[in-house]
Amino acid sequence: MRRWAANRRDRQTPLVASGRILLLPLLLFSLVLFPETARGEEKKTEQVRITGINRMWGDTEGEKTYLEGDLVITKGDTVIYASSAEVIKTGEGDRARKARLSGGVRLFQDELRLEGAEMEFAFDEDWAVFKGDVRLEREEVKDAAGEVEKEGIVLSCDYLEIETERKDFQATGNISLVHKEFTVTAAALTYEDAGETLLFTGGFFLFREKENMKGEELWIDLKEEVFDARRGVELYFEVEEEEETKEEETKEEEAKEEEVKEEEGEGEGERTGEEGEVAEEDGKEAGEDETGKEGVAEE
C-alpha cells in the first residue's frame, strides 16, 4: 500500500511542458509486441489490449505505471481479469514489461482457468506466476469424434508458475490434485502438457476407492494410464473377497447354531413325552393297586 501511495499522482504536474505534450508510453495500452528473434527472421507481432481502466497514473518515463478498475487484459487466446495492476519496465525499449496484478485475479486460456490472490504476467513472453490460494481447473477436452483427449483436473496450491504457450506448469506448497479416478497430495508438482505427465515430489499421498499409497516420488502418465512410485512406497488396500468369506462363515455358524437349537428342542420334547408316558403308566399301576386293596378290604 505504501508503494502505491508513494506513486499516486494526486497533484501531478501538467502533461504539457515547454510547448510539448508528454505522452505516457502506456497511455492507450494497446501494444504491439516484438519478441526477441534471430537475425534474418521476421519479427512476430502480437497485440496486448487492456480495457476497463478507471484510473491510470505513473512516471512520464514509463518505468512504472499503475492501473485501477475492472481490468481486462487480452493477449492472443489469453484473457486476464484483475482490479489493480502495476506495470514495470523490465528491459530496453517499451515492449519489455511485466504486470503485477491483484484483486480477483483470473486467467482464461482455452480449457484452462487459473485464479489466485496475486499474479505476475510478462507481456513480451509466455509465462505467468500465481501466488496465494492458487486454483487451476482444466476442463475435459474431446476431439471431433467425441473421444476424450484430455481428462479434467483440479489443482490447488500456494504457488504456481505456468508457461502459457505450452501449458506446462510447476506448483509448490500444499499441493492437492483431484482427478476423477484419484486424488494426490504432495509438496511439489511438475506437469508437462505434451505428454500429460505429472511428477509429484517431496512426499506424496494417493487416495483411490479402497486403495491408498504413499511415498517420496510419484510419476503419472495420464495419456498412457501408467504410473511409477519410488522410495519409501507403502500401499494400503481392501480385499472384498475376505470380507465376503467372513460373512459366509458367519452365516454358516448362525445356521449351525439354529440347527443345534432345533435338535436340542426336539430332544427336550422327546424327553418330556417319555416322562409323560412313564408318569401315566405309574398312575395306572397306582390306580390298579388301590383298586386291589379296596377289593381285599371288602372281603
PDB file of N, CA and C in Angstrom, residues 226-259:
ATOM      1  N   VAL A 226      -0.350 -44.996 -16.971  1.00  0.00           N
ATOM      2  CA  VAL A 226       0.653 -45.757 -16.229  1.00  0.00           C
ATOM      3  C   VAL A 226       1.228 -44.858 -15.141  1.00  0.00           C
ATOM      4  N   PHE A 227       1.855 -45.493 -14.116  1.00  0.00           N
ATOM      5  CA  PHE A 227       2.445 -44.723 -13.028  1.00  0.00           C
ATOM      6  C   PHE A 227       3.736 -45.386 -12.567  1.00  0.00           C
ATOM      7  N   ASP A 228       4.529 -44.633 -11.811  1.00  0.00           N
ATOM      8  CA  ASP A 228       5.788 -45.134 -11.259  1.00  0.00           C
ATOM      9  C   ASP A 228       6.001 -44.445  -9.917  1.00  0.00           C
ATOM     10  N   ALA A 229       5.916 -45.209  -8.822  1.00  0.00           N
ATOM     11  CA  ALA A 229       6.116 -44.678  -7.471  1.00  0.00           C
ATOM     12  C   ALA A 229       7.457 -45.169  -6.946  1.00  0.00           C
ATOM     13  N   ARG A 230       8.204 -44.273  -6.277  1.00  0.00           N
ATOM     14  CA  ARG A 230       9.545 -44.635  -5.831  1.00  0.00           C
ATOM     15  C   ARG A 230       9.839 -44.132  -4.419  1.00  0.00           C
ATOM     16  N   ARG A 231      10.747 -44.875  -3.757  1.00  0.00           N
ATOM     17  CA  ARG A 231      11.334 -44.528  -2.467  1.00  0.00           C
ATOM     18  C   ARG A 231      10.300 -44.471  -1.342  1.00  0.00           C
ATOM     19  N   GLY A 232      10.443 -45.421  -0.446  1.00  0.00           N
ATOM     20  CA  GLY A 232       9.594 -45.466   0.740  1.00  0.00           C
ATOM     21  C   GLY A 232       8.121 -45.654   0.443  1.00  0.00           C
ATOM     22  N   VAL A 233       7.824 -46.435  -0.591  1.00  0.00           N
ATOM     23  CA  VAL A 233       6.427 -46.599  -1.014  1.00  0.00           C
ATOM     24  C   VAL A 233       5.701 -47.580  -0.095  1.00  0.00           C
ATOM     25  N   GLU A 234       4.504 -47.218   0.315  1.00  0.00           N
ATOM     26  CA  GLU A 234       3.628 -48.084   1.100  1.00  0.00           C
ATOM     27  C   GLU A 234       2.257 -48.111   0.440  1.00  0.00           C
ATOM     28  N   LEU A 235       1.661 -49.304   0.398  1.00  0.00           N
ATOM     29  CA  LEU A 235       0.367 -49.493  -0.255  1.00  0.00           C
ATOM     30  C   LEU A 235      -0.631 -50.061   0.741  1.00  0.00           C
ATOM     31  N   TYR A 236      -1.829 -49.505   0.754  1.00  0.00           N
ATOM     32  CA  TYR A 236      -2.911 -49.968   1.620  1.00  0.00           C
ATOM     33  C   TYR A 236      -4.135 -50.228   0.741  1.00  0.00           C
ATOM     34  N   PHE A 237      -4.735 -51.414   0.896  1.00  0.00           N
ATOM     35  CA  PHE A 237      -5.918 -51.702   0.090  1.00  0.00           C
ATOM     36  C   PHE A 237      -6.838 -52.672   0.825  1.00  0.00           C
ATOM     37  N   GLU A 238      -8.087 -52.709   0.405  1.00  0.00           N
ATOM     38  CA  GLU A 238      -9.091 -53.589   0.979  1.00  0.00           C
ATOM     39  C   GLU A 238      -9.320 -54.766   0.042  1.00  0.00           C
ATOM     40  N   VAL A 239      -9.555 -55.941   0.639  1.00  0.00           N
ATOM     41  CA  VAL A 239      -9.824 -57.141  -0.141  1.00  0.00           C
ATOM     42  C   VAL A 239     -11.271 -57.540   0.093  1.00  0.00           C
ATOM     43  N   GLU A 240     -12.090 -57.406  -0.901  1.00  0.00           N
ATOM     44  CA  GLU A 240     -13.516 -57.691  -0.766  1.00  0.00           C
ATOM     45  C   GLU A 240     -13.783 -59.177  -0.576  1.00  0.00           C
ATOM     46  N   GLU A 241     -12.962 -60.044  -1.178  1.00  0.00           N
ATOM     47  CA  GLU A 241     -13.181 -61.479  -1.075  1.00  0.00           C
ATOM     48  C   GLU A 241     -13.102 -61.937   0.373  1.00  0.00           C
ATOM     49  N   GLU A 242     -12.175 -61.436   1.146  1.00  0.00           N
ATOM     50  CA  GLU A 242     -12.050 -61.812   2.542  1.00  0.00           C
ATOM     51  C   GLU A 242     -13.283 -61.404   3.322  1.00  0.00           C
ATOM     52  N   GLU A 243     -13.796 -60.229   3.050  1.00  0.00           N
ATOM     53  CA  GLU A 243     -14.987 -59.774   3.740  1.00  0.00           C
ATOM     54  C   GLU A 243     -16.168 -60.667   3.406  1.00  0.00           C
ATOM     55  N   GLU A 244     -16.302 -61.069   2.129  1.00  0.00           N
ATOM     56  CA  GLU A 244     -17.395 -61.943   1.738  1.00  0.00           C
ATOM     57  C   GLU A 244     -17.260 -63.299   2.414  1.00  0.00           C
ATOM     58  N   THR A 245     -16.010 -63.815   2.514  1.00  0.00           N
ATOM     59  CA  THR A 245     -15.776 -65.099   3.165  1.00  0.00           C
ATOM     60  C   THR A 245     -16.181 -65.039   4.625  1.00  0.00           C
ATOM     61  N   LYS A 246     -15.823 -63.939   5.294  1.00  0.00           N
ATOM     62  CA  LYS A 246     -16.195 -63.791   6.698  1.00  0.00           C
ATOM     63  C   LYS A 246     -17.706 -63.768   6.859  1.00  0.00           C
ATOM     64  N   GLU A 247     -18.376 -63.073   5.951  1.00  0.00           N
ATOM     65  CA  GLU A 247     -19.835 -63.025   6.020  1.00  0.00           C
ATOM     66  C   GLU A 247     -20.436 -64.413   5.822  1.00  0.00           C
ATOM     67  N   GLU A 248     -19.880 -65.172   4.867  1.00  0.00           N
ATOM     68  CA  GLU A 248     -20.373 -66.524   4.633  1.00  0.00           C
ATOM     69  C   GLU A 248     -20.123 -67.410   5.846  1.00  0.00           C
ATOM     70  N   GLU A 249     -18.916 -67.289   6.451  1.00  0.00           N
ATOM     71  CA  GLU A 249     -18.612 -68.081   7.635  1.00  0.00           C
ATOM     72  C   GLU A 249     -19.555 -67.738   8.774  1.00  0.00           C
ATOM     73  N   THR A 250     -19.844 -66.459   8.936  1.00  0.00           N
ATOM     74  CA  THR A 250     -20.766 -66.034   9.988  1.00  0.00           C
ATOM     75  C   THR A 250     -22.152 -66.618   9.762  1.00  0.00           C
ATOM     76  N   LYS A 251     -22.604 -66.582   8.502  1.00  0.00           N
ATOM     77  CA  LYS A 251     -23.919 -67.142   8.184  1.00  0.00           C
ATOM     78  C   LYS A 251     -23.949 -68.644   8.451  1.00  0.00           C
ATOM     79  N   GLU A 252     -22.871 -69.355   8.099  1.00  0.00           N
ATOM     80  CA  GLU A 252     -22.805 -70.796   8.334  1.00  0.00           C
ATOM     81  C   GLU A 252     -22.844 -71.104   9.825  1.00  0.00           C
ATOM     82  N   GLU A 253     -22.096 -70.314  10.620  1.00  0.00           N
ATOM     83  CA  GLU A 253     -22.100 -70.517  12.066  1.00  0.00           C
ATOM     84  C   GLU A 253     -23.488 -70.284  12.650  1.00  0.00           C
ATOM     85  N   GLU A 254     -24.152 -69.230  12.170  1.00  0.00           N
ATOM     86  CA  GLU A 254     -25.501 -68.955  12.652  1.00  0.00           C
ATOM     87  C   GLU A 254     -26.458 -70.080  12.276  1.00  0.00           C
ATOM     88  N   ALA A 255     -26.310 -70.618  11.062  1.00  0.00           N
ATOM     89  CA  ALA A 255     -27.166 -71.728  10.631  1.00  0.00           C
ATOM     90  C   ALA A 255     -26.929 -72.961  11.494  1.00  0.00           C
ATOM     91  N   LYS A 256     -25.644 -73.242  11.808  1.00  0.00           N
ATOM     92  CA  LYS A 256     -25.328 -74.388  12.663  1.00  0.00           C
ATOM     93  C   LYS A 256     -25.924 -74.213  14.051  1.00  0.00           C
ATOM     94  N   GLU A 257     -25.833 -73.004  14.594  1.00  0.00           N
ATOM     95  CA  GLU A 257     -26.410 -72.739  15.911  1.00  0.00           C
ATOM     96  C   GLU A 257     -27.917 -72.963  15.902  1.00  0.00           C
ATOM     97  N   GLU A 258     -28.572 -72.551  14.814  1.00  0.00           N
ATOM     98  CA  GLU A 258     -30.014 -72.765  14.695  1.00  0.00           C
ATOM     99  C   GLU A 258     -30.335 -74.251  14.653  1.00  0.00           C
ATOM    100  N   GLU A 259     -29.518 -75.022  13.905  1.00  0.00           N
ATOM    101  CA  GLU A 259     -29.735 -76.465  13.831  1.00  0.00           C
ATOM    102  C   GLU A 259     -29.567 -77.109  15.201  1.00  0.00           C
TER     103      GLU A 259
END
